[in-house]
Tab-separated table of N, CA and C and ligand atoms in Angstrom:
chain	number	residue	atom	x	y	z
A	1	UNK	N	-17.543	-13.437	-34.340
A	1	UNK	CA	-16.582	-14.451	-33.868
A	1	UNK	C	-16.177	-15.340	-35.050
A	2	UNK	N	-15.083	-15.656	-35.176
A	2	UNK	CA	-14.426	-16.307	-36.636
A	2	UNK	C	-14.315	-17.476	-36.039
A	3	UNK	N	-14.739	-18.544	-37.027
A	3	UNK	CA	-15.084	-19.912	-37.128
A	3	UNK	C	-13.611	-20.747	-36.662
A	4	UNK	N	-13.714	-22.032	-36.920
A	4	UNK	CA	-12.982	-23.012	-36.646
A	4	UNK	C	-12.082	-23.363	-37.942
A	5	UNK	N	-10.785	-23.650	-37.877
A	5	UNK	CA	-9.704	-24.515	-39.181
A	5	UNK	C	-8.860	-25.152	-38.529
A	6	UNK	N	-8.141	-25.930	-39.532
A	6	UNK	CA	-7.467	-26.852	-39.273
A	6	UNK	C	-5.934	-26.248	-39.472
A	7	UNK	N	-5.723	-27.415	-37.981
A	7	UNK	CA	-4.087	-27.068	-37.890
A	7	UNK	C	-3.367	-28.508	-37.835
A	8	UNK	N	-2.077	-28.240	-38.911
A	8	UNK	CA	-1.646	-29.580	-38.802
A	8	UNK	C	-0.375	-29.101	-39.070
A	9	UNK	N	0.537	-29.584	-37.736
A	9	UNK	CA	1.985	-29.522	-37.477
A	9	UNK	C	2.570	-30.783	-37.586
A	10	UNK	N	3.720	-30.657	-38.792
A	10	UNK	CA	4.609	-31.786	-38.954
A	10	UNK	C	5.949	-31.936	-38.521
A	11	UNK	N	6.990	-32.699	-38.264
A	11	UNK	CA	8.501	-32.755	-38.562
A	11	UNK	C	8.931	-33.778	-39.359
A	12	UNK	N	10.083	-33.765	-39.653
A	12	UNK	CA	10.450	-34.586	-40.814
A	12	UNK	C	10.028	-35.729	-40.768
A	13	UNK	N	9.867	-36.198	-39.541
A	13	UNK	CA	9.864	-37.678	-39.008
A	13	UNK	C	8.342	-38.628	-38.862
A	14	UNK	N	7.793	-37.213	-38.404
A	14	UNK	CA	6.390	-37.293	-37.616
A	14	UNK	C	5.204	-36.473	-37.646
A	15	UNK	N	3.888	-36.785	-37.585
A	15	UNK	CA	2.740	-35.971	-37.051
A	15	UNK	C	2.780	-35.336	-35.730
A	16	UNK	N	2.805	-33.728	-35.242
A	16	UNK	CA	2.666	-33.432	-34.176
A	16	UNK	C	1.360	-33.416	-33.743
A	17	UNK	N	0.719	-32.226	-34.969
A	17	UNK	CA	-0.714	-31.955	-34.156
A	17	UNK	C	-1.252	-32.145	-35.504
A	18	UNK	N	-2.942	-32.452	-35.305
A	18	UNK	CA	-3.562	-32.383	-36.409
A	18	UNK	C	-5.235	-31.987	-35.997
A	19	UNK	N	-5.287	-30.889	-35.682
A	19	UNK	CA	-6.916	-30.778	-34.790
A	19	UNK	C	-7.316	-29.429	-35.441
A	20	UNK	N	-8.663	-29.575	-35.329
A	20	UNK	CA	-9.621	-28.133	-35.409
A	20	UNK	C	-9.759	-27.269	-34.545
A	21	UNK	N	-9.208	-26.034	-34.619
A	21	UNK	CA	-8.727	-25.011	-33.259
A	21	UNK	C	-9.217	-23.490	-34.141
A	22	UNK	N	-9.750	-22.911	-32.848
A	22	UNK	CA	-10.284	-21.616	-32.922
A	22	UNK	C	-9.542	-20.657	-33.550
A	23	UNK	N	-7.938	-20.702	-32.878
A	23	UNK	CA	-6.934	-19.745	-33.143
A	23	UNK	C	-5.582	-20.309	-32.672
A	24	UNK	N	-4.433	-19.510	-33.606
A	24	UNK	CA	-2.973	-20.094	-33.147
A	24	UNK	C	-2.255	-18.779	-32.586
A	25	UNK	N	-1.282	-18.912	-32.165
A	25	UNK	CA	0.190	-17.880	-32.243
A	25	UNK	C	1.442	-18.761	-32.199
A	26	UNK	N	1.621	-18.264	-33.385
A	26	UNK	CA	3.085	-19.345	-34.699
A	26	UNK	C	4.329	-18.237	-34.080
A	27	UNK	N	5.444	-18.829	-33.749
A	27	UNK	CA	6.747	-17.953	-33.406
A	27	UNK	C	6.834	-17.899	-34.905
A	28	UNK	N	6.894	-16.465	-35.347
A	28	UNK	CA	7.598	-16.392	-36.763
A	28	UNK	C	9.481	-16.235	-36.554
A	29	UNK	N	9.564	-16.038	-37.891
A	29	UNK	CA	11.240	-15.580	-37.653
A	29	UNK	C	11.617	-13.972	-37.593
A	30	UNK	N	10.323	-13.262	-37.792
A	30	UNK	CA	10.476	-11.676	-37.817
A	30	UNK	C	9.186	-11.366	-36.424
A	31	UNK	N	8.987	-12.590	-35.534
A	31	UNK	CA	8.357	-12.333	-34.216
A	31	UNK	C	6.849	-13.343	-34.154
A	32	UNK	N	6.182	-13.081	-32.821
A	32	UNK	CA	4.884	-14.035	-33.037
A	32	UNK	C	3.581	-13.489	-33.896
A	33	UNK	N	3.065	-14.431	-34.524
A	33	UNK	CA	1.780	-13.650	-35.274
A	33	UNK	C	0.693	-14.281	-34.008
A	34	UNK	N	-0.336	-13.608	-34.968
A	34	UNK	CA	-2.228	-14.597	-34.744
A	34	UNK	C	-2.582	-14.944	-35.684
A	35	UNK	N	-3.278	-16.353	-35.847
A	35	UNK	CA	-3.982	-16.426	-37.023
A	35	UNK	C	-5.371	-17.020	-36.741
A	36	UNK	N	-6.580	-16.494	-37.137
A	36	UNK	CA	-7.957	-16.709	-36.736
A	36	UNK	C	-8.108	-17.562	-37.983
A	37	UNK	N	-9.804	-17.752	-38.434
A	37	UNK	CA	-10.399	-18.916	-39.604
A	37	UNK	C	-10.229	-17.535	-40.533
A	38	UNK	N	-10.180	-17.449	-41.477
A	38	UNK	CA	-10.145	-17.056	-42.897
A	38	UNK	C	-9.145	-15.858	-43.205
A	39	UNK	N	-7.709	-15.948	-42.864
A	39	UNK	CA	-6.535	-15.617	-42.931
A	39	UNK	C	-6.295	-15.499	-43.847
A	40	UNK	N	-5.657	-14.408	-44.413
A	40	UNK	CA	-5.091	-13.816	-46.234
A	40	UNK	C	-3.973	-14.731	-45.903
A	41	UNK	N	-4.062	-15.839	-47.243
A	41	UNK	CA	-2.915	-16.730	-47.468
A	41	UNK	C	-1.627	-16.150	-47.426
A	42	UNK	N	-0.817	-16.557	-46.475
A	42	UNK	CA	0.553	-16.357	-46.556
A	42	UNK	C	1.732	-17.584	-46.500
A	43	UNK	N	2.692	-17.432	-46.737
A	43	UNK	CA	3.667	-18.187	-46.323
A	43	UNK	C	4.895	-17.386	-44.949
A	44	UNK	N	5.232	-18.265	-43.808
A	44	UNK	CA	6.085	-17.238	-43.062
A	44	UNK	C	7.404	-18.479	-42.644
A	45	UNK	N	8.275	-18.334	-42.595
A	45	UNK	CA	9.546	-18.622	-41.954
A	45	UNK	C	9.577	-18.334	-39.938
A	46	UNK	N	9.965	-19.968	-39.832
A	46	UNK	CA	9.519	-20.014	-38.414
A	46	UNK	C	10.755	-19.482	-37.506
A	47	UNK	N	10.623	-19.253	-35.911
A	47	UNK	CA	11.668	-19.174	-35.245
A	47	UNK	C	11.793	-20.188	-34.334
A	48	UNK	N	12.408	-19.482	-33.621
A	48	UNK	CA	12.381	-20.619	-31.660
A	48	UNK	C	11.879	-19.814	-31.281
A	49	UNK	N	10.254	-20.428	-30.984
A	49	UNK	CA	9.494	-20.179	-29.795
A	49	UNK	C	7.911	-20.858	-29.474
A	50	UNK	N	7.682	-20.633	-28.917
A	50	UNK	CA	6.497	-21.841	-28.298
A	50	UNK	C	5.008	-21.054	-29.154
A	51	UNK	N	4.856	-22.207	-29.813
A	51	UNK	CA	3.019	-22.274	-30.348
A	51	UNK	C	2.654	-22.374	-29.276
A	52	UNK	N	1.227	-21.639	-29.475
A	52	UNK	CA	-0.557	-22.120	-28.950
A	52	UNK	C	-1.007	-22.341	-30.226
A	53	UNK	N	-2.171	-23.169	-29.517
A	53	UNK	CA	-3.109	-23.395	-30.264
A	53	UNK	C	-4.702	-23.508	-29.689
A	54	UNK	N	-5.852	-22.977	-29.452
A	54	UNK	CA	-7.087	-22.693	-28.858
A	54	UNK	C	-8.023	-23.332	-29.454
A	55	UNK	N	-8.392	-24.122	-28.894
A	55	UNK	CA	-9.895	-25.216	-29.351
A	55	UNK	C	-11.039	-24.547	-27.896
A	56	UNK	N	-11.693	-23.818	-27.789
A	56	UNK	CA	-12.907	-23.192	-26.738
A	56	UNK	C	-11.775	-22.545	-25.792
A	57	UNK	N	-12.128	-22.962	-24.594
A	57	UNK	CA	-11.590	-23.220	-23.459
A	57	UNK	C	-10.119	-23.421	-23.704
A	58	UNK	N	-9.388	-24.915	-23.670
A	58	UNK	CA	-8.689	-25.595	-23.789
A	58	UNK	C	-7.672	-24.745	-24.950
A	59	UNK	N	-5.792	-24.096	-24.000
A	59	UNK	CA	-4.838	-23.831	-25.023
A	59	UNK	C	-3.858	-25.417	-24.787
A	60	UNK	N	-3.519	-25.351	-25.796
A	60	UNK	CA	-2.503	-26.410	-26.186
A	60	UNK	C	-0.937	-25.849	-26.788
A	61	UNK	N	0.247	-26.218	-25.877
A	61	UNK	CA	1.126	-25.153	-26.113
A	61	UNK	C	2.561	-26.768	-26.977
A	62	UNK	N	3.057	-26.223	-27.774
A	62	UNK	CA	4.133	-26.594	-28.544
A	62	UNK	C	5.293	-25.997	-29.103
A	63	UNK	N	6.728	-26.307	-28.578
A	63	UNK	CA	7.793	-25.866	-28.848
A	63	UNK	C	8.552	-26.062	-30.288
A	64	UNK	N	8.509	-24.910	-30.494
A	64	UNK	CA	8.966	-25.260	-32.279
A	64	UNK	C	10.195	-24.245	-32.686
A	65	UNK	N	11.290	-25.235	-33.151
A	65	UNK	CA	12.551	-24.276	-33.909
A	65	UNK	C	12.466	-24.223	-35.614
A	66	UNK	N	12.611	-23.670	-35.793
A	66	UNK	CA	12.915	-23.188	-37.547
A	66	UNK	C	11.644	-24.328	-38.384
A	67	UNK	N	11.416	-24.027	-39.907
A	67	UNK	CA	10.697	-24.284	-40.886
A	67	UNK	C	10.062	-23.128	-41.178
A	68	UNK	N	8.707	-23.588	-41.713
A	68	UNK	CA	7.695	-22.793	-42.348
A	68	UNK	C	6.159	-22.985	-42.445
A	69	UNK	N	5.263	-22.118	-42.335
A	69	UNK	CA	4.047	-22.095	-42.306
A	69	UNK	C	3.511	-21.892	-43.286
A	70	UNK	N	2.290	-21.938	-43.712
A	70	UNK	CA	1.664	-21.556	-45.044
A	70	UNK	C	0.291	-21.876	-44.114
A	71	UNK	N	-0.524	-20.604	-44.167
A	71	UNK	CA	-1.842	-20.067	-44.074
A	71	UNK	C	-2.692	-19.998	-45.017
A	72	UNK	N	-3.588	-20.948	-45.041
A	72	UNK	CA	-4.717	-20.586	-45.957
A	72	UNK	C	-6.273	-20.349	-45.064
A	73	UNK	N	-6.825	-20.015	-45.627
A	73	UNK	CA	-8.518	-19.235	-44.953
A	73	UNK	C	-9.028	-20.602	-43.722
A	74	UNK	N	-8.693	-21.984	-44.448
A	74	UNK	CA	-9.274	-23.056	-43.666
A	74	UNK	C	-8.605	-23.409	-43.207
A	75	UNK	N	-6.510	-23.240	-43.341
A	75	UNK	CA	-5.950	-24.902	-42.898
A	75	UNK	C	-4.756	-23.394	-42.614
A	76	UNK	N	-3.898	-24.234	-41.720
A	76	UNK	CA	-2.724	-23.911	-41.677
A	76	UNK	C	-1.436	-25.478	-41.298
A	77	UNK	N	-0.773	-25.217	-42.645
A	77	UNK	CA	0.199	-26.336	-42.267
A	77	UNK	C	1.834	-25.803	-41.693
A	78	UNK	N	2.055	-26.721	-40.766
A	78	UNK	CA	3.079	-26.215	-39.907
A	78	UNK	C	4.156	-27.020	-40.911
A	79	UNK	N	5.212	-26.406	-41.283
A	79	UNK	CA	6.465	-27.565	-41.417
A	79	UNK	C	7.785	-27.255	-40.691
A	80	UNK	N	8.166	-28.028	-39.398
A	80	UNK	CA	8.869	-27.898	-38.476
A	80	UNK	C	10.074	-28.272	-38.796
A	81	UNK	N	11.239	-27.647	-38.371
A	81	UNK	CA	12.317	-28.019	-38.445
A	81	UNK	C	12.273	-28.955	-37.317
A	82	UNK	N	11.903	-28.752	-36.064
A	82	UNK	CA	11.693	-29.551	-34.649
A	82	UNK	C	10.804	-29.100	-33.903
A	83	UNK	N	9.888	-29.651	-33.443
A	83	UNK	CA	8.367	-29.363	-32.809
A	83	UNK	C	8.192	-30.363	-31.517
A	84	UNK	N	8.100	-30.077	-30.306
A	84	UNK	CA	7.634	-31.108	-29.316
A	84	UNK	C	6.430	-30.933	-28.778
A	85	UNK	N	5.641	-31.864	-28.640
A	85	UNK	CA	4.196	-31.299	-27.749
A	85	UNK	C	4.893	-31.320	-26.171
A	86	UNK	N	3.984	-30.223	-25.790
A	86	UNK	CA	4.487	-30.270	-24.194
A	86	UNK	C	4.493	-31.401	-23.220
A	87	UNK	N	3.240	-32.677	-23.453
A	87	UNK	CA	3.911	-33.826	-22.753
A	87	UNK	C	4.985	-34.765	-23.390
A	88	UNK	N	5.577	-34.233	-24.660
A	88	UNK	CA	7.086	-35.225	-25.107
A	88	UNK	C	8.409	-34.444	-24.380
A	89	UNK	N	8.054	-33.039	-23.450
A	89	UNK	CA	9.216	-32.420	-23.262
A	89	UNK	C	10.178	-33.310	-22.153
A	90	UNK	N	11.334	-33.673	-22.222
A	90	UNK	CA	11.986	-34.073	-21.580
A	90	UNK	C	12.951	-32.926	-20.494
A	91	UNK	N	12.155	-32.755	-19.800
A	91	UNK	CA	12.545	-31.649	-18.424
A	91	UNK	C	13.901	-31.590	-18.180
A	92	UNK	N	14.407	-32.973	-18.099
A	92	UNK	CA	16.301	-32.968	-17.402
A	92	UNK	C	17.160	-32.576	-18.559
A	93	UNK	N	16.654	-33.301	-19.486
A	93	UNK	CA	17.403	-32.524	-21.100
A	93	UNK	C	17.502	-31.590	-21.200
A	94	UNK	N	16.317	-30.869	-20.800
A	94	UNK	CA	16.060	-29.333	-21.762
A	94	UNK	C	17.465	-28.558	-20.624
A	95	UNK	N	17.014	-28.834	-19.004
A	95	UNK	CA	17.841	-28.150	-18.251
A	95	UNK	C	19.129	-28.805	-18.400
A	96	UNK	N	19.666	-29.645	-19.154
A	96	UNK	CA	21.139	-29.904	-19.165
A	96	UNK	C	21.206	-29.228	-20.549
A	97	UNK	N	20.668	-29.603	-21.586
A	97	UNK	CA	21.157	-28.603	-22.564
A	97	UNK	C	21.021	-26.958	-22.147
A	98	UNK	N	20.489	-26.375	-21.896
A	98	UNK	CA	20.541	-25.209	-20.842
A	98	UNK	C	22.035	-24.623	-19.751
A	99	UNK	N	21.864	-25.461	-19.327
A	99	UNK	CA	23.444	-25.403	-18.728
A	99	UNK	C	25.123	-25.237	-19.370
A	100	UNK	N	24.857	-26.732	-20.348
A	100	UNK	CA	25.535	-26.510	-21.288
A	100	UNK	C	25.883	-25.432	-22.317
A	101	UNK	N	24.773	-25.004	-22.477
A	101	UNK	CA	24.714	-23.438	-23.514
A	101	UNK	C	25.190	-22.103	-22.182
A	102	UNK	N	24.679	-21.975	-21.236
A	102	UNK	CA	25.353	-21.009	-20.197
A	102	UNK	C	26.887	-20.984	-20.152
A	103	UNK	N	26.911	-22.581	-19.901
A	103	UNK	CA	28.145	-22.597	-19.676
A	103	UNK	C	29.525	-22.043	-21.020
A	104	UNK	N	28.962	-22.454	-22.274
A	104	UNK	CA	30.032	-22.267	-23.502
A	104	UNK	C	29.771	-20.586	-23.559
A	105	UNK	N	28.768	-20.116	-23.299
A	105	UNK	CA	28.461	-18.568	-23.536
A	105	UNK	C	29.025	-17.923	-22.062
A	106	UNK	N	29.341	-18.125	-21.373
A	106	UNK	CA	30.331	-17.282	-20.006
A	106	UNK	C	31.614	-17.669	-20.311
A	107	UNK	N	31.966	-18.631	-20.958
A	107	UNK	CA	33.482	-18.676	-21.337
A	107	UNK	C	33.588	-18.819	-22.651
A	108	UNK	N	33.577	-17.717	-23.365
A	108	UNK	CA	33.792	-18.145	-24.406
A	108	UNK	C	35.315	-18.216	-25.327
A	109	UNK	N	35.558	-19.202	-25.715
A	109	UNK	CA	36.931	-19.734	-26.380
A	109	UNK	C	36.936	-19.486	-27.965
A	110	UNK	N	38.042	-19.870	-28.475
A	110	UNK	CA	37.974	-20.124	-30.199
A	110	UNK	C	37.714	-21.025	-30.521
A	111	UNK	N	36.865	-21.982	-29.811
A	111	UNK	CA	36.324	-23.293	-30.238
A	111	UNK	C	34.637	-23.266	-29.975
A	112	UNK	N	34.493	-22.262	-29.516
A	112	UNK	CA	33.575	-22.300	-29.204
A	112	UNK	C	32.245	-21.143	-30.187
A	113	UNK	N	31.379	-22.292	-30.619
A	113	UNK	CA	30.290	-21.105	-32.047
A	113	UNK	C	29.171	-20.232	-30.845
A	114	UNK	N	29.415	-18.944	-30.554
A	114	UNK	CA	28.525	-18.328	-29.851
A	114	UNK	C	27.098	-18.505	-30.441
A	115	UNK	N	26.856	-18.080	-31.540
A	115	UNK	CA	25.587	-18.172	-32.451
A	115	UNK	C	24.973	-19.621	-32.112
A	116	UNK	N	25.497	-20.553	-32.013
A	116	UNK	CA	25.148	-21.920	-32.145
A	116	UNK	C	24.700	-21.830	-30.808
A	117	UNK	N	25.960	-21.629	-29.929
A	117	UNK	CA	25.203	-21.861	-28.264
A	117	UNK	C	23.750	-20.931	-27.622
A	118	UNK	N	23.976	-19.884	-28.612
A	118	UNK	CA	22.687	-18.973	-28.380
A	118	UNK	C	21.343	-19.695	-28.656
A	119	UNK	N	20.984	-20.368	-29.914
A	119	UNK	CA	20.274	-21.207	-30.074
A	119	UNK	C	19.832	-22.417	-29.240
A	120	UNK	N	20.826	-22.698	-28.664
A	120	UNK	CA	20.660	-24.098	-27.737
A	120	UNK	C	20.343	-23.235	-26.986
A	121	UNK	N	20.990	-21.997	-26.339
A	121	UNK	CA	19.754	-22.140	-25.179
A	121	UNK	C	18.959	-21.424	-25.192
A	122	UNK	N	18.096	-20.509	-26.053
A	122	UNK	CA	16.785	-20.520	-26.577
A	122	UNK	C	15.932	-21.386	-27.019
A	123	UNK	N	16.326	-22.536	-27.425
A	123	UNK	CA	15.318	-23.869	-27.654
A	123	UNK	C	15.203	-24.254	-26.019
A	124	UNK	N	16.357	-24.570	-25.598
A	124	UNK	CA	16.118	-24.946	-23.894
A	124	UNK	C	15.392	-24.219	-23.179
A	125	UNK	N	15.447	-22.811	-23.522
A	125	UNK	CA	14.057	-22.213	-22.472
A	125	UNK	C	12.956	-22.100	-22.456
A	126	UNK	N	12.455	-22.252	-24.284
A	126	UNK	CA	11.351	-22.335	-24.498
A	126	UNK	C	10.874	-24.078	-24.347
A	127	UNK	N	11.673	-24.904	-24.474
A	127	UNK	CA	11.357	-26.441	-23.641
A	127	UNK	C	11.056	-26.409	-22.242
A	128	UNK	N	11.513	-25.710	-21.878
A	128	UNK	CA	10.972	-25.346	-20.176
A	128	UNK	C	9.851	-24.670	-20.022
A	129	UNK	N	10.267	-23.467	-21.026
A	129	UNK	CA	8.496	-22.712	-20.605
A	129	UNK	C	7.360	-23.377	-21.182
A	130	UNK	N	7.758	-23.919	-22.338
A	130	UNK	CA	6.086	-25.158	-22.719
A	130	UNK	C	6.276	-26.206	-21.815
A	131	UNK	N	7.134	-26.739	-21.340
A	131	UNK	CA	6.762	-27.960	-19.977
A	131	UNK	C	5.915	-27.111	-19.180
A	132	UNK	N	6.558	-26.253	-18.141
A	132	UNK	CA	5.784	-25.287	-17.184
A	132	UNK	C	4.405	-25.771	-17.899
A	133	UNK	N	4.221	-25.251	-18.451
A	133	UNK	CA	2.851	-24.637	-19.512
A	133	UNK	C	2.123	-25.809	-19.154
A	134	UNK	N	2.681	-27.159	-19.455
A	134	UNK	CA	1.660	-28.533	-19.193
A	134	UNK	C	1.537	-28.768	-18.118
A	135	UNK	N	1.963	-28.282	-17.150
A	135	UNK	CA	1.695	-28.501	-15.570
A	135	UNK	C	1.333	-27.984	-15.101
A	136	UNK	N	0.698	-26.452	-15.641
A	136	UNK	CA	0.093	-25.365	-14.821
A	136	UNK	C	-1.299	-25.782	-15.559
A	137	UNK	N	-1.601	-26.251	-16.772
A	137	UNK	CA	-2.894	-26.225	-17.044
A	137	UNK	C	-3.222	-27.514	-16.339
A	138	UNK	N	-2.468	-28.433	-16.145
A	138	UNK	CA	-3.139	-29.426	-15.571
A	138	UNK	C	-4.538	-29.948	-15.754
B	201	ATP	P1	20.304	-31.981	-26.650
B	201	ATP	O1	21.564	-31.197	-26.528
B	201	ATP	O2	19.501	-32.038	-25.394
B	201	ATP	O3	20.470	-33.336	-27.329
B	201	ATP	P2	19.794	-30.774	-29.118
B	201	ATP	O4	19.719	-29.282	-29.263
B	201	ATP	O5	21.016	-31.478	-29.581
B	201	ATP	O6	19.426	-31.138	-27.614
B	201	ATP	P3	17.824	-30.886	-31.020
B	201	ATP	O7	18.672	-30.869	-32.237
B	201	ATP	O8	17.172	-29.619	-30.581
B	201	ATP	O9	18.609	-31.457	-29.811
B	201	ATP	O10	16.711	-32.018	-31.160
B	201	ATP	C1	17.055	-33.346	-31.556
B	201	ATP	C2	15.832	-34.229	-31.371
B	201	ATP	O11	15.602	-34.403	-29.964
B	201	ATP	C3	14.561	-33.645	-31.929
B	201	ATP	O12	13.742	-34.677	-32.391
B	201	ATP	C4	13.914	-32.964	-30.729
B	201	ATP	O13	12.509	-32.897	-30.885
B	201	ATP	C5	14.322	-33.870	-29.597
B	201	ATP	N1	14.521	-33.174	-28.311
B	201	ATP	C6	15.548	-32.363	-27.985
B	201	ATP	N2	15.451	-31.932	-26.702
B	201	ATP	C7	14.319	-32.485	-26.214
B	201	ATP	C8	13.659	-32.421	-24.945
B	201	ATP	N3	14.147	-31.703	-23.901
B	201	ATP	N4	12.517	-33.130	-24.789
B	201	ATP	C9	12.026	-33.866	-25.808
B	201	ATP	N5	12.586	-33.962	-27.019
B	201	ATP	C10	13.729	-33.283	-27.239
């Protein structure tokens, strides 16, 4: 069984997480990894999609769009383009930005950036599925 390291997720602004956890799964930008305690150092480019993070028992889930990771054997530092812990998710947001992105992607115009709206609402669903996430572990 592989030991305990440290995980510490940032955004430009702020500290997200900073705790000693068993194991993660990081949305990369080429899909999700695992990373256990003594991980061949890498660097990876993040996507949109929802972290875990495993301390025993207890997962802890966080929504994260774009940055970068860097893995070392003890630490892994998150650098987020945008990261929310699941109790900062704002539920009515996520489902109005959600809507909003449905809506520009069923009609789409020459004013309208498909790529862009695709993004919005892939951040919006994964804001929903890490809310879910904090209310089912309860
Ligand atoms: P919206 O259209 O709802 O404003 P957005 O896509 O413009 O969303 P982002 O650029 O993704 O917003 O994020 C801007 C800031 O707002 C970031 O700090 C992000 O963490 C925060 N944020 C966005 N949506 C939510 C949400 N549903 N709950 C909590 N924080 C959010």
């Amino acid at each position: 069984m592989a030991g305990t390291f440290q995980l510490q997720i940032v955004s430009a602004d702020r500290s997200i997480v900073n705790e000693t956890v068993d194991q993660i799964q990081v949305p990369g930008s080429e899909g999700y990894f695992g990373v256990l305690q003594g991980h061949t150092p890498l660097l990876a480019l993040l996507g949109t999609g929802e972290l875990w993070f495993r301390r025993g028992s207890e997962t802890s889930y966080v929504s994260l769009s774009g940055g970068f990771a860097e893995v070392q054997p003890d630490r892994v530092t998150i650098l987020a383009q945008l990261a929310e812990r699941a109790d900062e998710i704002d539920i009515a947001r996520a489902e109005a930005a959600k809507r909003r992105a449905e809506e520009r992607l069923s009609r789409p115009t020459m004013d309208v950036d498909s790529e862009r709206a695709r993004v919005a609402l892939l951040k919006s669903l994964i804001r929903l599925q890490v809310a879910t996430r904090a209310r089912v572990r309860g």
